[in-house]
mmCIF file of C-alpha atoms in Angstrom:
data_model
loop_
_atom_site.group_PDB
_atom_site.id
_atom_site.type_symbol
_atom_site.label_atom_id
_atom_site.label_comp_id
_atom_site.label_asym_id
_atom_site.label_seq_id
_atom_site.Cartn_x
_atom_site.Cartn_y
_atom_site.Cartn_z
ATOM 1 C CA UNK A 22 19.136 213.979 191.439
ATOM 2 C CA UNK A 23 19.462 212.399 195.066
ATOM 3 C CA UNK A 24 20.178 208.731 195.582
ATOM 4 C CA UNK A 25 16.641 207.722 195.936
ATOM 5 C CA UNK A 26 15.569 208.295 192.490
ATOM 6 C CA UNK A 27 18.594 207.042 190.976
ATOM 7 C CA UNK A 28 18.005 203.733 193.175
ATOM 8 C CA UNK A 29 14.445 203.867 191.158
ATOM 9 C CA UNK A 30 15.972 204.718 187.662
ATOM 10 C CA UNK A 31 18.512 201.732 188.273
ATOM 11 C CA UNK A 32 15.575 199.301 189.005
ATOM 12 C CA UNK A 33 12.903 199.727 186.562
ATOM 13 C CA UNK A 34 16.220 199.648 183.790
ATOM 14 C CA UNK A 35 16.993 195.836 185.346
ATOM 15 C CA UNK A 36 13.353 195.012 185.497
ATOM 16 C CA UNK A 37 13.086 196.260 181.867
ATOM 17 C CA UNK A 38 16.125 194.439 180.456
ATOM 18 C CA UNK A 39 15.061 191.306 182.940
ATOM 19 C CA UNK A 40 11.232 191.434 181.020
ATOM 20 C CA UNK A 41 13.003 191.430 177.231
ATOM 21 C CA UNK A 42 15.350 188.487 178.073
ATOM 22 C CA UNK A 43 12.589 186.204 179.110
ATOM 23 C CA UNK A 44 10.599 186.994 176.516
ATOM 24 C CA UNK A 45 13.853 186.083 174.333
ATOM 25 C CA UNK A 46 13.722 182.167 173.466
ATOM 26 C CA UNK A 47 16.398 180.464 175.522
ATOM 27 C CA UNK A 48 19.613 179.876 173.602
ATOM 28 C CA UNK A 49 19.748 176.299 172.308
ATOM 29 C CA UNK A 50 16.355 177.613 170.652
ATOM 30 C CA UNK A 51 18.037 180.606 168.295
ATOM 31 C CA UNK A 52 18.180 179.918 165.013
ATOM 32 C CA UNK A 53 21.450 179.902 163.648
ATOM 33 C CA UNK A 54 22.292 182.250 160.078
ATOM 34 C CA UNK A 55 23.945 178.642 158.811
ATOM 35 C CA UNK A 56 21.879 176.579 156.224
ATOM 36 C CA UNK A 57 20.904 172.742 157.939
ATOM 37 C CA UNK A 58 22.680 170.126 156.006
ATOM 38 C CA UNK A 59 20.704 169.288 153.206
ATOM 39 C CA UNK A 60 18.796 165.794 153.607
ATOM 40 C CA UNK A 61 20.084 162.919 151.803
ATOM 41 C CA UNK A 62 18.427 162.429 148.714
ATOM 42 C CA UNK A 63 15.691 159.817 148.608
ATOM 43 C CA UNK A 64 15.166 158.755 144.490
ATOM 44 C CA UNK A 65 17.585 159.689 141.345
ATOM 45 C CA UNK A 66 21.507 159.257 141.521
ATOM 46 C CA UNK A 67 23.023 157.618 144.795
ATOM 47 C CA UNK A 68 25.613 159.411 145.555
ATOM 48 C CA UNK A 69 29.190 158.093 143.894
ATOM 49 C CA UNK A 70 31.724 156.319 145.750
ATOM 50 C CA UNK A 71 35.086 158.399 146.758
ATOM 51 C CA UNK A 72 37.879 157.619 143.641
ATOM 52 C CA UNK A 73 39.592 154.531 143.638
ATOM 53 C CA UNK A 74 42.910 154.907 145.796
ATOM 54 C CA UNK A 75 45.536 155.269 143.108
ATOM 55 C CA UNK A 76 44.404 158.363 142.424
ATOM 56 C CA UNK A 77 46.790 160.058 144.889
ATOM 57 C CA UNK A 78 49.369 161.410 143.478
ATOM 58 C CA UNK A 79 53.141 160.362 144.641
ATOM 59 C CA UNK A 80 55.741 162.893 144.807
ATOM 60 C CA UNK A 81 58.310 160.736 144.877
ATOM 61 C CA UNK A 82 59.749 159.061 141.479
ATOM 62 C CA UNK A 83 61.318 156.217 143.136
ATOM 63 C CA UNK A 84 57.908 155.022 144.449
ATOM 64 C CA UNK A 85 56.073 156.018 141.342
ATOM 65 C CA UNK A 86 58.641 153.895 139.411
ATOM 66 C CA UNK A 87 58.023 151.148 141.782
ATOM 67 C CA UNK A 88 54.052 150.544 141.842
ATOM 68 C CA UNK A 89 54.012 150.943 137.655
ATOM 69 C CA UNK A 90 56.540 148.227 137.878
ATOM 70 C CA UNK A 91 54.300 146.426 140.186
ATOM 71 C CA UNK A 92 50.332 147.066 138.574
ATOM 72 C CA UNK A 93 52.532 147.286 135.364
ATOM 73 C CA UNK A 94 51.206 151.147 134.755
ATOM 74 C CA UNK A 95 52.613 153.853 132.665
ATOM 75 C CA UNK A 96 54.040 156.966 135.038
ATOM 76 C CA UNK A 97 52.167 160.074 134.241
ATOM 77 C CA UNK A 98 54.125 163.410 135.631
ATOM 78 C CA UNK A 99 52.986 166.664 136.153
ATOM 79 C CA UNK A 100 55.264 169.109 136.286
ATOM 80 C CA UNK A 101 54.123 172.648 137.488
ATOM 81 C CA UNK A 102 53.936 175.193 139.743
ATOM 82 C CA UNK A 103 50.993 174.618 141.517
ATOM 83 C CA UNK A 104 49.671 177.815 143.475
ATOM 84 C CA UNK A 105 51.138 180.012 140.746
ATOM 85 C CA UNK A 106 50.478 179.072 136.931
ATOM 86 C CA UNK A 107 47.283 179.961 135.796
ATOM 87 C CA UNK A 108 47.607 176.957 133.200
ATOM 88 C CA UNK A 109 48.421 174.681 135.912
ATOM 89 C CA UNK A 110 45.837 175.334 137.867
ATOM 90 C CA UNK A 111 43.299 174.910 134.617
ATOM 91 C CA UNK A 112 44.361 171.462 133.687
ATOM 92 C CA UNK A 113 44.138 170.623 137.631
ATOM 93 C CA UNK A 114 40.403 171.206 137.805
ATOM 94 C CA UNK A 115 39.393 170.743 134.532
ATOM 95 C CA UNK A 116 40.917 167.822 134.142
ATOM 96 C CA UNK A 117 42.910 166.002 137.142
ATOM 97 C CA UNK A 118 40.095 166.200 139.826
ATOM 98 C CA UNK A 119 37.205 165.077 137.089
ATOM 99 C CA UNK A 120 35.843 162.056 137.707
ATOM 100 C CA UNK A 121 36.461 160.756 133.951
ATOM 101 C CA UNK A 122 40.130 161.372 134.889
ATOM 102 C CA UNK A 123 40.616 159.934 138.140
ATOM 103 C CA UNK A 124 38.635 156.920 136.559
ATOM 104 C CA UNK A 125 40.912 156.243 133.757
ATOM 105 C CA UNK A 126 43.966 157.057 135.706
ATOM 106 C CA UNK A 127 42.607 154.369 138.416
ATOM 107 C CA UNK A 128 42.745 151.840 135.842
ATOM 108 C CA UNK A 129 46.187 152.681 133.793
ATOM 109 C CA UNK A 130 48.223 155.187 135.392
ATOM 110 C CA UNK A 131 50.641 156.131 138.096
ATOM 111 C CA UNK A 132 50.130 159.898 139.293
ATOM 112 C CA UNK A 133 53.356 161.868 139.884
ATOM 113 C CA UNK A 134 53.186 165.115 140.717
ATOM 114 C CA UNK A 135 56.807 167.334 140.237
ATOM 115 C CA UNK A 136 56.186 170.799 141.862
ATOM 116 C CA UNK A 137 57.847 173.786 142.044
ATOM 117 C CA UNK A 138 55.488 176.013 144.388
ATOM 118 C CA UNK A 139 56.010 179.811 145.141
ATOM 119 C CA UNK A 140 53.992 180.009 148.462
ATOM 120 C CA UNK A 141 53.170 176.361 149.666
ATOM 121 C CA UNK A 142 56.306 174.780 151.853
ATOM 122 C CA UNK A 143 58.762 171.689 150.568
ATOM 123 C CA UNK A 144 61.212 170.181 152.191
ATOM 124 C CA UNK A 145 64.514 170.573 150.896
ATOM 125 C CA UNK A 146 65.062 167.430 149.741
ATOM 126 C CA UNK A 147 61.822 167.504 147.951
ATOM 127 C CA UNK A 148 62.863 170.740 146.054
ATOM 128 C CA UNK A 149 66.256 169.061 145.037
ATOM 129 C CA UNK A 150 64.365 165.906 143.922
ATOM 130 C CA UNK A 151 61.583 167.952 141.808
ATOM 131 C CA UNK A 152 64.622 170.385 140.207
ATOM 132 C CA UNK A 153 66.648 167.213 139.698
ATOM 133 C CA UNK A 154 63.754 166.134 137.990
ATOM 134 C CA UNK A 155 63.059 168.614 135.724
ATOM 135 C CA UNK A 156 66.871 169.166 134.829
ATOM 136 C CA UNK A 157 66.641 165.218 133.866
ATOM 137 C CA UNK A 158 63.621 165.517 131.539
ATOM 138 C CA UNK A 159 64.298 168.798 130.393
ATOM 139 C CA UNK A 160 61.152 170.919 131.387
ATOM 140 C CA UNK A 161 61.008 174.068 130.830
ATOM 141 C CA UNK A 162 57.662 175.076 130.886
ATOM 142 C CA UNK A 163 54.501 174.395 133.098
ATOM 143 C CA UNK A 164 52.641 172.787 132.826
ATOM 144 C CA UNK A 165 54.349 169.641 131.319
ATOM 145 C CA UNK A 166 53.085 165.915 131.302
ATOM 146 C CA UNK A 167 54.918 163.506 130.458
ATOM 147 C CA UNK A 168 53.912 159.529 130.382
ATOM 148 C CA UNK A 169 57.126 157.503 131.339
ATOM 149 C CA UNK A 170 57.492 153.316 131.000
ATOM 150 C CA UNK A 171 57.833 152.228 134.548
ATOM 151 C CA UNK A 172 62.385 152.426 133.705
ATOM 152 C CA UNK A 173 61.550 156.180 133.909
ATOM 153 C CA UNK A 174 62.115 156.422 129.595
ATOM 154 C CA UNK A 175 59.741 159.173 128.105
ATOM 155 C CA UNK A 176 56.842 157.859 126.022
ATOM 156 C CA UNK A 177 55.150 160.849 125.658
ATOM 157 C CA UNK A 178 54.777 164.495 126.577
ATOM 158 C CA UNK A 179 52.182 166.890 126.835
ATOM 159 C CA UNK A 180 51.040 170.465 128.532
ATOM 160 C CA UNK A 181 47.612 171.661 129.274
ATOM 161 C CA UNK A 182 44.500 171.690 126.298
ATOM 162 C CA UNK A 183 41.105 173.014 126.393
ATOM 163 C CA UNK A 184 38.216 170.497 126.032
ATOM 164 C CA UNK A 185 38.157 169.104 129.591
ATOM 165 C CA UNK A 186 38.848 165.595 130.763
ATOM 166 C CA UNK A 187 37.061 163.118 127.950
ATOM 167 C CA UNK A 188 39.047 164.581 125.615
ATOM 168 C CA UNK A 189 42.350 164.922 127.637
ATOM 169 C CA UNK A 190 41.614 161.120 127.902
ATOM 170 C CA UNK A 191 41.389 160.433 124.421
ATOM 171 C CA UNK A 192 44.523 162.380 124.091
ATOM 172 C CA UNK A 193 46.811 160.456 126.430
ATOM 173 C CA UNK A 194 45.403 156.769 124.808
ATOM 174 C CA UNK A 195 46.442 158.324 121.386
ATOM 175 C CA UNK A 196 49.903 159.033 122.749
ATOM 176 C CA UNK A 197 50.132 155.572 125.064
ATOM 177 C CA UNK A 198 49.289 154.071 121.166
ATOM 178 C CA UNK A 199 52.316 155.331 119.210
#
């Protein structure tokens, strides 16, 4: 092949590739693969407010101790290993992210959570507070919930059971009533 008809090959590829780019649309006009947000909805259900604030749950039993003093609440503590126990993991979203839950717990509980993580990072002293913790109460097993007076004295304990959060909130009023 001499250079002339190589020069030739080389153009008609460029005007080739230059006549399928501007038929392409330009790029702010390709679709993307992602869905569009769907719109906000316009009759039924408005959409419900985020849960009250004391819904987050404390890690430290000191401050815990302080706002049930304070809102005069009862201390509810989860122990449990968090990214590891399948039954942990359960009653967390069957029951502590439901909105019956968090509603009830708004209204009559301090959340304290007492974890002992095998993959997620703690602090030192947080691992020494959560295993003095559990060495004080006696846990052995996760996951365990116990319902403390605002002094920190045990009212009641529990673990995980099936039936979801109505009936998990029925079952801590029946043990806040003993």
């Amino acid at each position: 092949m001499n250079r002339r008809t190589l020069t030739v090959a080389a153009g008609a590829v460029l005007l080739g590739i230059s006549l399928i780019a501007s038929a392409l649309p330009p790029p702010s006009k390709i679709v993307s693969n992602k869905l569009p947000p769907p719109p906000p909805p316009r009759h039924g259900k408005p959409v419900p407010p985020p849960p009250p604030p004391r819904t987050v749950w404390l890690t430290s039993m000191g401050e815990a101790r302080a706002i049930a003093r304070r809102e005069r609440k009862v201390i509810l503590v989860n122990f449990t290993g968090s990214d590891w126990c399948p039954w942990c993991i359960r009653l967390h979203d069957e029951v502590f992210i439901q909105k019956p839950f968090l509603d009830y717990a708004a209204r009559h509980l301090v959340l304290l959570t007492v974890d002992f993580p095998r993959k997620k990072w703690q602090t030192p002293q947080q691992k020494r507070e959560n295993a003095e913790l559990a060495r004080r109460y006696g846990v052995r097993g996760y996951p365990t919930i116990l319902l403390l007076d605002p002094d920190g004295r045990v009212i009641g304990q529990t673990g995980y059971r099936k039936g979801g959060p109505i009936p998990y909130v029925d079952h801590l009023r029946s043990m806040l009533r003993r």
